[in-house]
mmCIF file of C-alpha atoms and ligand atoms in Angstrom:
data_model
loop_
_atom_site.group_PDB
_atom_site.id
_atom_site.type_symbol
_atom_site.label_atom_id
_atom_site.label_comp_id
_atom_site.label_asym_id
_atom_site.label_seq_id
_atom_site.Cartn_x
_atom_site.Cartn_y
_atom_site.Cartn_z
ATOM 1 C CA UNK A 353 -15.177 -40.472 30.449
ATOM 2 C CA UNK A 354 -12.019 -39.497 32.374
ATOM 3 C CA UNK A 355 -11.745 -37.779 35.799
ATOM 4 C CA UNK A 356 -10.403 -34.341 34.735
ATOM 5 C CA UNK A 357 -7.965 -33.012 36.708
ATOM 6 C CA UNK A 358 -6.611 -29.159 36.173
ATOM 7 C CA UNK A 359 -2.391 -28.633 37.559
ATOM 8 C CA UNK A 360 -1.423 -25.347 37.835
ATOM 9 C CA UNK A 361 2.048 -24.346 37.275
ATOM 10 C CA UNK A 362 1.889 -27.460 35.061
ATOM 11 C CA UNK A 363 5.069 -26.059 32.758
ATOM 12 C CA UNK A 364 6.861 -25.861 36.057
ATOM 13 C CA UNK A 365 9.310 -28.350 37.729
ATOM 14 C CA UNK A 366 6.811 -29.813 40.554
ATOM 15 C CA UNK A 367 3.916 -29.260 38.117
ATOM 16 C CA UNK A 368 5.320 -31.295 35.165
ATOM 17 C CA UNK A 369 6.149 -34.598 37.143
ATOM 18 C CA UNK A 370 2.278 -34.102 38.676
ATOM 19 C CA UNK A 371 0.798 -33.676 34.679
ATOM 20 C CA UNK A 372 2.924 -36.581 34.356
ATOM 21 C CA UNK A 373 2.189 -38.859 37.174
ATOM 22 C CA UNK A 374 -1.884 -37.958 36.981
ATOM 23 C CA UNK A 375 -1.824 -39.273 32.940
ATOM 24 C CA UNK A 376 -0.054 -42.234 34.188
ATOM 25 C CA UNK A 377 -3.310 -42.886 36.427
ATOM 26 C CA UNK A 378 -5.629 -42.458 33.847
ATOM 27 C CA UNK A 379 -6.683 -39.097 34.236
ATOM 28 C CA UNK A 380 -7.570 -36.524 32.059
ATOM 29 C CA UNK A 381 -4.485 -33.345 32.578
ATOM 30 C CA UNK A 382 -5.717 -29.623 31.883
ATOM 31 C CA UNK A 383 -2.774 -27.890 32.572
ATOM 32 C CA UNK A 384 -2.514 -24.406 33.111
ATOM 33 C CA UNK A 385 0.467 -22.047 32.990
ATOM 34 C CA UNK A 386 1.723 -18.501 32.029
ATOM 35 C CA UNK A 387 5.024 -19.109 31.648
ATOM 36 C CA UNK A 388 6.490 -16.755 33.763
ATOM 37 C CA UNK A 389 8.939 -18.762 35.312
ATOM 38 C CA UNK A 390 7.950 -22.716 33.788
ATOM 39 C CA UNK A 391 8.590 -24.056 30.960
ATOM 40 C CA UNK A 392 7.004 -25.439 27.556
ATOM 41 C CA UNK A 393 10.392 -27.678 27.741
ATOM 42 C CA UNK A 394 8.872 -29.328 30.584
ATOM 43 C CA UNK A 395 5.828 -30.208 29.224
ATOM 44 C CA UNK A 396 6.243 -30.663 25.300
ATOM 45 C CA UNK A 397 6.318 -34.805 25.286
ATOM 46 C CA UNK A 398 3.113 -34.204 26.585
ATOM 47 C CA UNK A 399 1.540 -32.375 23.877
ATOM 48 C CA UNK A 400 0.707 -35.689 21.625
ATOM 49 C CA UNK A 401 -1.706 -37.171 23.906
ATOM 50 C CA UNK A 402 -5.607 -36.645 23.460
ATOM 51 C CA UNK A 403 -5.938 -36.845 27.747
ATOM 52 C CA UNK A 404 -3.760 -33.524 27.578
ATOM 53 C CA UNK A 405 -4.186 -29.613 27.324
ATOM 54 C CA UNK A 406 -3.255 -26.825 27.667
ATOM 55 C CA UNK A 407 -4.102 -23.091 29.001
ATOM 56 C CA UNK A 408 -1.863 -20.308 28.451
ATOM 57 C CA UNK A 409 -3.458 -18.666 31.625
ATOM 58 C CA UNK A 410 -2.380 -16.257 34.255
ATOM 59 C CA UNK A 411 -4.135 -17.595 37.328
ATOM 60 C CA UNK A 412 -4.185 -14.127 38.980
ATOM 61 C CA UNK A 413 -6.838 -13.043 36.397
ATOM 62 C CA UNK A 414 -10.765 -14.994 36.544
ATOM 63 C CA UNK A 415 -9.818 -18.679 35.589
ATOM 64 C CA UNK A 416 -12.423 -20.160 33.513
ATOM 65 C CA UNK A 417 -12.582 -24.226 32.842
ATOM 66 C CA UNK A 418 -15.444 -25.773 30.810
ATOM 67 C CA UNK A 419 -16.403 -28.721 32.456
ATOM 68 C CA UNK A 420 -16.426 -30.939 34.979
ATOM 69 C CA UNK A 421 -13.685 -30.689 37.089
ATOM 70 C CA UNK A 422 -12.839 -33.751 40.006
ATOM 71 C CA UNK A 423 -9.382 -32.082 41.190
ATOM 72 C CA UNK A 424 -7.193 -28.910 41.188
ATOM 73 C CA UNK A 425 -4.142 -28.731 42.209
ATOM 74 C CA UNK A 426 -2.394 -25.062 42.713
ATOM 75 C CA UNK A 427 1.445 -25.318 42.171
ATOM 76 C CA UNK A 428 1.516 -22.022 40.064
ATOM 77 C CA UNK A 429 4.294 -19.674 41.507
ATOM 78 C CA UNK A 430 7.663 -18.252 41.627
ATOM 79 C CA UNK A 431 9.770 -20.634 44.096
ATOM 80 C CA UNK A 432 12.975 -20.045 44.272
ATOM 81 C CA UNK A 433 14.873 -17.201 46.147
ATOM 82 C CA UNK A 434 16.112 -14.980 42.792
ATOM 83 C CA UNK A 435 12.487 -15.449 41.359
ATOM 84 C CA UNK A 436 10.424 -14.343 44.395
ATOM 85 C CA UNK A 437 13.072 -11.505 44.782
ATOM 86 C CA UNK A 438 13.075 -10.447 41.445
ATOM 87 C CA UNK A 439 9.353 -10.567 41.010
ATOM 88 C CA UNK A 440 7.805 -9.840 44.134
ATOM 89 C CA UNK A 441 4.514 -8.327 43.010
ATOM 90 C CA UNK A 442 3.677 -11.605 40.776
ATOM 91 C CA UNK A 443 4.332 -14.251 44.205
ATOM 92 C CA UNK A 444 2.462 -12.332 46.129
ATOM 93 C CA UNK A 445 -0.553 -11.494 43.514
ATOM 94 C CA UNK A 446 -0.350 -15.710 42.677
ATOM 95 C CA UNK A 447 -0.415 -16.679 46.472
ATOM 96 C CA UNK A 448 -3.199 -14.445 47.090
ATOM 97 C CA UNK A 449 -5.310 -13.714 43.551
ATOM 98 C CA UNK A 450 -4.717 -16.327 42.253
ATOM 99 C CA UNK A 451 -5.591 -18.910 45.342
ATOM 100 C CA UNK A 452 -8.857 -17.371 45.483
ATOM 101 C CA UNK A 453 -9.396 -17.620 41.874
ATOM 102 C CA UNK A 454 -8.736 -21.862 42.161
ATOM 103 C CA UNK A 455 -10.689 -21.892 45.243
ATOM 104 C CA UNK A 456 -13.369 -20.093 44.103
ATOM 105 C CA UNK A 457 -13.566 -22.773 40.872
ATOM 106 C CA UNK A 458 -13.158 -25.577 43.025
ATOM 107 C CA UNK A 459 -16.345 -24.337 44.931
ATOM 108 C CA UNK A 460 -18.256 -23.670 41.363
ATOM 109 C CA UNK A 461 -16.818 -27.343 40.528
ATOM 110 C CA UNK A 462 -17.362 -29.050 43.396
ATOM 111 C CA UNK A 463 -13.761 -30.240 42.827
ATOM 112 C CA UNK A 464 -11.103 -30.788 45.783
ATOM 113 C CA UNK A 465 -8.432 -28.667 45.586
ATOM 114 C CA UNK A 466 -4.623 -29.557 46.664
ATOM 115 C CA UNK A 467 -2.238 -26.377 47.159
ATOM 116 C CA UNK A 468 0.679 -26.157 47.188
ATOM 117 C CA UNK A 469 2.695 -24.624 50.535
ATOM 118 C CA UNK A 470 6.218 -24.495 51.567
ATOM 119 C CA UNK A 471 8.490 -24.574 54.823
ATOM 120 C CA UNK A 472 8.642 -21.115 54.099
ATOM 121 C CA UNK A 473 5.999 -20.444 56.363
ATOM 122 C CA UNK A 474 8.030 -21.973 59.474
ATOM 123 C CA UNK A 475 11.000 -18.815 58.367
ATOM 124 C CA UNK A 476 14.006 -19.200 60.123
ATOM 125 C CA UNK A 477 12.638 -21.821 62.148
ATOM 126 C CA UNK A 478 13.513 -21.897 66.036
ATOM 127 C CA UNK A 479 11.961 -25.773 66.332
ATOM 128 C CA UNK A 480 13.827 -28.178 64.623
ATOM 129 C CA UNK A 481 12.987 -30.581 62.847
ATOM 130 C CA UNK A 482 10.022 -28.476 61.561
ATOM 131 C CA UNK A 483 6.587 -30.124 62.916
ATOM 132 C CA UNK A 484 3.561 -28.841 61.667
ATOM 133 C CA UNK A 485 2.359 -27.373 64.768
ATOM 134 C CA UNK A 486 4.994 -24.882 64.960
ATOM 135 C CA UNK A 487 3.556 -21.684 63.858
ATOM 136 C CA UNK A 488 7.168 -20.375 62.402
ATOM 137 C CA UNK A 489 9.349 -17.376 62.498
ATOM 138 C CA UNK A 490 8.934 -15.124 59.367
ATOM 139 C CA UNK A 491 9.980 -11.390 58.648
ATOM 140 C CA UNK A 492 7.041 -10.244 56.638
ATOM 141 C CA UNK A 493 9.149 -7.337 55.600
ATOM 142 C CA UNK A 494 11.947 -9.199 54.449
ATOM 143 C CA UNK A 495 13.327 -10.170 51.081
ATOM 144 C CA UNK A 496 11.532 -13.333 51.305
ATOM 145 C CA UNK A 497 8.446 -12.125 53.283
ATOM 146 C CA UNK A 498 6.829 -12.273 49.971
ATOM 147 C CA UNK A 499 6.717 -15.279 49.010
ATOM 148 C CA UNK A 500 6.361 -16.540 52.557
ATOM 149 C CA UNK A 501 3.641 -14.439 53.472
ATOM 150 C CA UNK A 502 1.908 -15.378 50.269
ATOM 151 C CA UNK A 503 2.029 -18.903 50.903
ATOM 152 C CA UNK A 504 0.670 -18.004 54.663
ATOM 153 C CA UNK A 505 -1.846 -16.250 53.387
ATOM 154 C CA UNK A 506 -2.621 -19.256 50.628
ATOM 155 C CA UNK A 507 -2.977 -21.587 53.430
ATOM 156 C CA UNK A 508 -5.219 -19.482 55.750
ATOM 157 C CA UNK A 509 -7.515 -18.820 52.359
ATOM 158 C CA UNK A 510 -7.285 -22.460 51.961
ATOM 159 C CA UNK A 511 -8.560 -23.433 55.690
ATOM 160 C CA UNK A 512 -11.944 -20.328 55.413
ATOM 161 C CA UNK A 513 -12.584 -21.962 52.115
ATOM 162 C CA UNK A 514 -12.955 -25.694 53.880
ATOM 163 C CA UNK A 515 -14.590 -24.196 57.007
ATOM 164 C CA UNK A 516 -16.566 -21.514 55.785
ATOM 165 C CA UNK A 517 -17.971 -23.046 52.040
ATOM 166 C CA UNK A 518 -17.209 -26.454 52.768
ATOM 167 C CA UNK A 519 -14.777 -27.063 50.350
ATOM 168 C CA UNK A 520 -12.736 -30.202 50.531
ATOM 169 C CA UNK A 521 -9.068 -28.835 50.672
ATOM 170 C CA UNK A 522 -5.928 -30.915 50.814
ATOM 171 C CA UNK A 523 -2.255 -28.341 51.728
ATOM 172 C CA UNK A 524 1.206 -29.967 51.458
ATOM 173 C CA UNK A 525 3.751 -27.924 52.667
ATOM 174 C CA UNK A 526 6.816 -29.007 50.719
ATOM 175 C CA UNK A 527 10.516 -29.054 51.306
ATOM 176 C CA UNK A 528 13.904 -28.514 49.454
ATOM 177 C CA UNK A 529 13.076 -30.907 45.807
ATOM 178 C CA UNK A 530 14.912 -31.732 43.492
ATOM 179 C CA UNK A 531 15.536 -33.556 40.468
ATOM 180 C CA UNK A 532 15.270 -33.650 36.783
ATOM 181 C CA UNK A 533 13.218 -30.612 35.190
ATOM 182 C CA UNK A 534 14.804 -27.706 37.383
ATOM 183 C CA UNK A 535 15.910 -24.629 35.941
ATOM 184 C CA UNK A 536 19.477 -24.521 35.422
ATOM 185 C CA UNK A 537 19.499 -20.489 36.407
ATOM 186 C CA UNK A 538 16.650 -20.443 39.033
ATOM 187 C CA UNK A 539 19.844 -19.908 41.529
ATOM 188 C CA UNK A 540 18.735 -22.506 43.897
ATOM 189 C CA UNK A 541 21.807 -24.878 45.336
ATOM 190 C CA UNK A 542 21.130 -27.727 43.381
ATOM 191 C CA UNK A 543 20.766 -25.775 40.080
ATOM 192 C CA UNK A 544 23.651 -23.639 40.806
ATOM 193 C CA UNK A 545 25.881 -26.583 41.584
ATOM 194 C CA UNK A 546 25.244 -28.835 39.484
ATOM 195 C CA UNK A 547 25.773 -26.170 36.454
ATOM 196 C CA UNK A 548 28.763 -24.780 38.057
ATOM 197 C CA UNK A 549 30.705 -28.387 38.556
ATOM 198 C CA UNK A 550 29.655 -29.008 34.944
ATOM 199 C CA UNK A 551 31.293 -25.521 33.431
ATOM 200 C CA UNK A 552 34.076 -26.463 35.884
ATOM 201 C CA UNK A 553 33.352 -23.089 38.316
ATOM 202 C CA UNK A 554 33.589 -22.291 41.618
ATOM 203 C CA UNK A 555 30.997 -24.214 43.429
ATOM 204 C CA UNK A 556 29.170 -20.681 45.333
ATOM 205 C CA UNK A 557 28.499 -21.605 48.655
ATOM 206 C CA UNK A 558 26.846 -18.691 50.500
ATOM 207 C CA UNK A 559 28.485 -17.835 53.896
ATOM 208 C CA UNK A 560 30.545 -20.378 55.645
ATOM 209 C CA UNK A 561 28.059 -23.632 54.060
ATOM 210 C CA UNK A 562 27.018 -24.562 57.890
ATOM 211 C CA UNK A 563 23.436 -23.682 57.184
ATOM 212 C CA UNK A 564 21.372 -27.359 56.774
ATOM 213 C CA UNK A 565 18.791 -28.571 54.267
ATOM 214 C CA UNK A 566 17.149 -31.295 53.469
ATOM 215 C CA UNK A 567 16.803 -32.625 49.730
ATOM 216 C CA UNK A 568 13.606 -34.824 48.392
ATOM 217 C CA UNK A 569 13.859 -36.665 45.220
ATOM 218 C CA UNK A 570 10.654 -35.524 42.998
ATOM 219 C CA UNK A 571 9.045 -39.002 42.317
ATOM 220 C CA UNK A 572 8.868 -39.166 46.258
ATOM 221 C CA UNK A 573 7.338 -35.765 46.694
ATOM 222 C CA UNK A 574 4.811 -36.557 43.924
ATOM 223 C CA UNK A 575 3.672 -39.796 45.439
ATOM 224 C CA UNK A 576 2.901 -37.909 48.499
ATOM 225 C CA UNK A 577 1.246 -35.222 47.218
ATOM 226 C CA UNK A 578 -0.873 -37.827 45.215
ATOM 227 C CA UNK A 579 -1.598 -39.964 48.527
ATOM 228 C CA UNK A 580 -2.511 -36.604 50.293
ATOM 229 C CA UNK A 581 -4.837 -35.779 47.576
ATOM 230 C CA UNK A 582 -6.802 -38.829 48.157
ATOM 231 C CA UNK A 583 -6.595 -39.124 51.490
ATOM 232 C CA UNK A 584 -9.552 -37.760 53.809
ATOM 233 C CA UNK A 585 -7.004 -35.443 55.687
ATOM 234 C CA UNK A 586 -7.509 -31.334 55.414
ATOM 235 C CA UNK A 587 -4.718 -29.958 57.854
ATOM 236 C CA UNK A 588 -1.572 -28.931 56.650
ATOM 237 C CA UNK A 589 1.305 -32.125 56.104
ATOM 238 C CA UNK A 590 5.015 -31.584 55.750
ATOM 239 C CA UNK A 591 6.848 -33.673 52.875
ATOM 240 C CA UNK A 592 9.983 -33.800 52.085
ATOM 241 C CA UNK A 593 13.286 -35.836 52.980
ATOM 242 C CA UNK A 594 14.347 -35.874 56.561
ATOM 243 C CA UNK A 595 17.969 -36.848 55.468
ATOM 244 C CA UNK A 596 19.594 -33.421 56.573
ATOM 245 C CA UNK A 597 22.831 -32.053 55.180
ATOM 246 C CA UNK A 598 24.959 -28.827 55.620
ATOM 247 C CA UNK A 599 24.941 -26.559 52.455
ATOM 248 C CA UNK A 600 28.700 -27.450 52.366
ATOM 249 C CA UNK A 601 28.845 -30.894 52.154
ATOM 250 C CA UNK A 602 26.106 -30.954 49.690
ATOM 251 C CA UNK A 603 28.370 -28.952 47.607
ATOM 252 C CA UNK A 604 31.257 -31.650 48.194
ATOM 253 C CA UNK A 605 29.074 -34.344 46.997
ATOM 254 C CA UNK A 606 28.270 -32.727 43.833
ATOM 255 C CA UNK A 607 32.029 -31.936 43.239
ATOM 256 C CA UNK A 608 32.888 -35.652 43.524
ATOM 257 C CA UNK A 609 29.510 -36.604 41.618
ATOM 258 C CA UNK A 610 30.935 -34.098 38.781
ATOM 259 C CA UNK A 611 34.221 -34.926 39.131
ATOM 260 C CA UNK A 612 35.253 -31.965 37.147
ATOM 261 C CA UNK A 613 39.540 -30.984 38.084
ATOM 262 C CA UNK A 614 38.563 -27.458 37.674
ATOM 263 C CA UNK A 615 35.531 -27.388 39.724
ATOM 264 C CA UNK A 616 35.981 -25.912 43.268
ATOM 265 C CA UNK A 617 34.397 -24.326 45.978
ATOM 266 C CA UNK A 618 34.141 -20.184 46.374
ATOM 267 C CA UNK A 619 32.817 -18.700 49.450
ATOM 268 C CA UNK A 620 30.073 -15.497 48.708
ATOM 269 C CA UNK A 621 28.355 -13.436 51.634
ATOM 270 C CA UNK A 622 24.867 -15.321 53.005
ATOM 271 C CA UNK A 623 21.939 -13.694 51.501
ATOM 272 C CA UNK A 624 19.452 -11.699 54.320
ATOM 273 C CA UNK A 625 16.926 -13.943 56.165
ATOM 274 C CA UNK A 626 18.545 -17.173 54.748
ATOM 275 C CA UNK A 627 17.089 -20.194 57.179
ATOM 276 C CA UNK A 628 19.570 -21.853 59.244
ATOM 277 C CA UNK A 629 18.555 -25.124 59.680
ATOM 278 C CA UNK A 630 15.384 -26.892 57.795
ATOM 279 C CA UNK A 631 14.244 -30.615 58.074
ATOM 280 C CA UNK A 632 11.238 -31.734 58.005
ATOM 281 C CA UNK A 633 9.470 -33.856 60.790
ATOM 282 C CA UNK A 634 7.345 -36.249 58.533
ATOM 283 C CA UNK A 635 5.909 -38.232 61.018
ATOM 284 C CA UNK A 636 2.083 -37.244 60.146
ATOM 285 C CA UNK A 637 2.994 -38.358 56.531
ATOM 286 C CA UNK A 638 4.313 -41.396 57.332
ATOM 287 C CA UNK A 639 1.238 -42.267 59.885
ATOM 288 C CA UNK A 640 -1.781 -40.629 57.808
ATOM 289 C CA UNK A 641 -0.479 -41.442 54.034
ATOM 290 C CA UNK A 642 1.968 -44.650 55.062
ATOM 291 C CA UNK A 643 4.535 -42.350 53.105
ATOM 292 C CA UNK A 644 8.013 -41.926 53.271
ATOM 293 C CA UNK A 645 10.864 -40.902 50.449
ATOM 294 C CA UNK A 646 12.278 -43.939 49.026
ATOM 295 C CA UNK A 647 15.072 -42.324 46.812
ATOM 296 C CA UNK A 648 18.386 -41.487 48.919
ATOM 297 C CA UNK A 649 20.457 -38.903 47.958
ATOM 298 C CA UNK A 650 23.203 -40.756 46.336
ATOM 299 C CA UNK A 651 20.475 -42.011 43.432
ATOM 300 C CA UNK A 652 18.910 -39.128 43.297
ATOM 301 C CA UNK A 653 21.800 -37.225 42.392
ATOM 302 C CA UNK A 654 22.815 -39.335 40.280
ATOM 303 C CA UNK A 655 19.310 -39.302 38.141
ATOM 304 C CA UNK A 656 19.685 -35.269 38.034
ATOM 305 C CA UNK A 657 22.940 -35.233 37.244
ATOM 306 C CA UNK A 658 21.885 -37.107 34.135
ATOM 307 C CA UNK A 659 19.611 -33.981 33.358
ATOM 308 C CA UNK A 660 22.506 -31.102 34.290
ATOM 309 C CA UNK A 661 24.851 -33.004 31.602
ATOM 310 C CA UNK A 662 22.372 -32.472 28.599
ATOM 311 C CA UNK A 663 20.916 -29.094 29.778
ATOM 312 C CA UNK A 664 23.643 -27.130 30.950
ATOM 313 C CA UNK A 665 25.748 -25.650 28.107
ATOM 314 C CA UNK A 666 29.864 -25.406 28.685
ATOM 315 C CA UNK A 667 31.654 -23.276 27.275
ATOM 316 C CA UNK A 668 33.086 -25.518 24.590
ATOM 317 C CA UNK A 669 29.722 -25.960 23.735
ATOM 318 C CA UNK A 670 28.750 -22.981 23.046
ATOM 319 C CA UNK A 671 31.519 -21.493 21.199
ATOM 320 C CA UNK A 672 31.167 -24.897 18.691
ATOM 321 C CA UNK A 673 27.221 -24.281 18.358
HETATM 322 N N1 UDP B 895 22.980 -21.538 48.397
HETATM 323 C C1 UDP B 895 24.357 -21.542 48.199
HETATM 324 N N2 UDP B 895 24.822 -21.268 46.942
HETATM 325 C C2 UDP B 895 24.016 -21.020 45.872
HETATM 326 C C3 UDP B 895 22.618 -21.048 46.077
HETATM 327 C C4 UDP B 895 22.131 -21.305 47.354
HETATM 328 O O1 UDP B 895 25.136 -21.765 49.136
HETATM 329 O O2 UDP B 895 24.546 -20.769 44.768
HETATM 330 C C5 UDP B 895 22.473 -21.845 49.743
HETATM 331 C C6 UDP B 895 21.441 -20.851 50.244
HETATM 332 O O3 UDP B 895 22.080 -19.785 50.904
HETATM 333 C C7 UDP B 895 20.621 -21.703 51.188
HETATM 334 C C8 UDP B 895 20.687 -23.110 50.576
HETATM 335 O O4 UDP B 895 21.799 -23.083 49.694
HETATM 336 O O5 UDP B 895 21.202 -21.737 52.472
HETATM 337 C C9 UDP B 895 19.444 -23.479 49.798
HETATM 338 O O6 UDP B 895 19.151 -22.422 48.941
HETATM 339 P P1 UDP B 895 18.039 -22.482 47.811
HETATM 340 O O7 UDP B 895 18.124 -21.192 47.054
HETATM 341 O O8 UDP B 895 18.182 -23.731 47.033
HETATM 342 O O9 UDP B 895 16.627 -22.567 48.557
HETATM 343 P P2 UDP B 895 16.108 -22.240 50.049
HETATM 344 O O10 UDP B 895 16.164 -23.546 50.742
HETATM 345 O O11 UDP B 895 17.021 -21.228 50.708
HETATM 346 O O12 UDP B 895 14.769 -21.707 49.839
#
């Protein structure tokens, strides 16, 4: 008999490589979505295989799994800026709800459960590069104090589940990703760019482009959450890329990636709260898991751009179609 292992958010970007990457270890993959803001795109080559299935489930209502169950692992949310904004209530009620609804079936289980956090929860951050000591600097009444304080709130959840129940509990609080499976319109950078190049577009960087981030390939992100996982280690651990780079030269890579003679850059006002500066410090990852990110930007571009070309739609496309 397989392990059985249930992925929320499975439909999603981050969940889909996990469904993936658990199969390819020889688990069994319930995965679990409602669709809101994943994808059945993501998730359809999977549908063939006897070690998959999957729930059509909103995780804010009781989740119920026959079963044994080894691991969960809670990557069901809204996650980009436009989603969070647009649907407030649902990020909050999935942080919150629906966190206690996986924690409370890992305890039924016996099952450890992985959740998934963000840098969010460091804000605007006034340490840099982020260490996972630093208790961030959030407005929990602005435009993205709901997702942040969500995630905050997942994470403290998280921590009186292990202490108070017992509960082995794994969080990963994860940076900028990328790579193959994002949503063309979920209005992140990468998305945006990428889409925008192709349709030769202004490129939309938001106010002058000095703001920093710091981009992860998804294979490396999913190798550390699956190290994490079976590691022995229940405080919080960054992962992402350290490899920092301003909004504006990201956007000047992707133009020559592209290489589109239309494509350009357009200026537009910086949204409210936007972080100035993110990068993680990964040194607990690399000491604790012997992880780092292997993929450097300029292949890791170049394996999403691969996607943008056959999922973004041109014009000429679309008037021929
Ligand atoms: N950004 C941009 N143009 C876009 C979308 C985003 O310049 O079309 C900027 C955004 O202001 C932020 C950075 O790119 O500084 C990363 O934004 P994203 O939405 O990808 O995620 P965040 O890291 O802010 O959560």
């Amino acid at each position: 008999m397989k392990e059985r292992v249930l992925i929320t958010g499975a439909a999603g970007f981050i969940g889909s490589h996990l469904c993936d990457r658990f199969l390819n270890e020889g688990y069994h993959v319930i995965g679990m979505d409602n669709l809101l803001t994943g994808s059945l795109s993501n998730i359809e080559h999977l549908f063939p295989r006897e070690d998959f299935e999957f729930y059509h489930h909103d995780v804010t209502k009781f989740v119920h799994v026959p079963g044994e169950i080894k691991y969960i692992l809670h990557f069901a949310s809204p996650a980009s800026p436009i989603d969070y904004l647009q649907m407030p209530i649902q990020t909050l009620k999935v942080g919150a709800l629906g966190t206690h609804n996986l924690l409370g079936l890992a305890k039924a289980k016996g099952a450890r459960i992985l959740v998934a956090s963000t840098s969010e929860v460091y804000g605007d951050p006034l340490v840099h590069p982020q260490v996972e000591e630093y208790w961030g600097n959030v407005n929990p009444v602005g435009p993205r104090g709901v997702y942040d304080e969500a995630k905050r709130f997942l994470e403290a959840i998280t921590m009186a589940y292990h202490t108070y129940h017992k509960v082995e509990t794994r969080i990963v609080r994860i940076f900028n990703t990328y790579g193959p499976r994002m949503r063309v319109n979920d209005g992140r950078v990468l998305p945006a760019f990428f889409s925008q190049a192709i349709r030769g577009e202004g490129l939309t960087v938001f106010g002058d482009g000095s703001q920093t981030r710091s981009f992860c390939y998804v294979d490396d992100l999913v190798d550390g959450i699956y190290r994490l996982l079976l590691s022995d280690y229940d405080q919080p651990v960054n992962m992402g890329n350290p490899q920092e780079i301003t909004v504006l030269e990201f956007a000047s890579e992707i133009l020559k990636l592209v290489n589109n003679p239309e494509a350009h850059i357009v200026f537009k006002e910086l949204p409210v709260d936007d972080p100035k500066q993110r990068k993680p410090d990964i040194t607990k990852a690399r000491t604790i898991l012997g992880w780092e990110p292997k993929v450097n930007r300029e292949e890791g571009l170049a394996r999403t751009y691969e996607y943008f070309k056959q999922v973004v739609k041109t014009d000429k496309e679309e008037v021929t179609a």
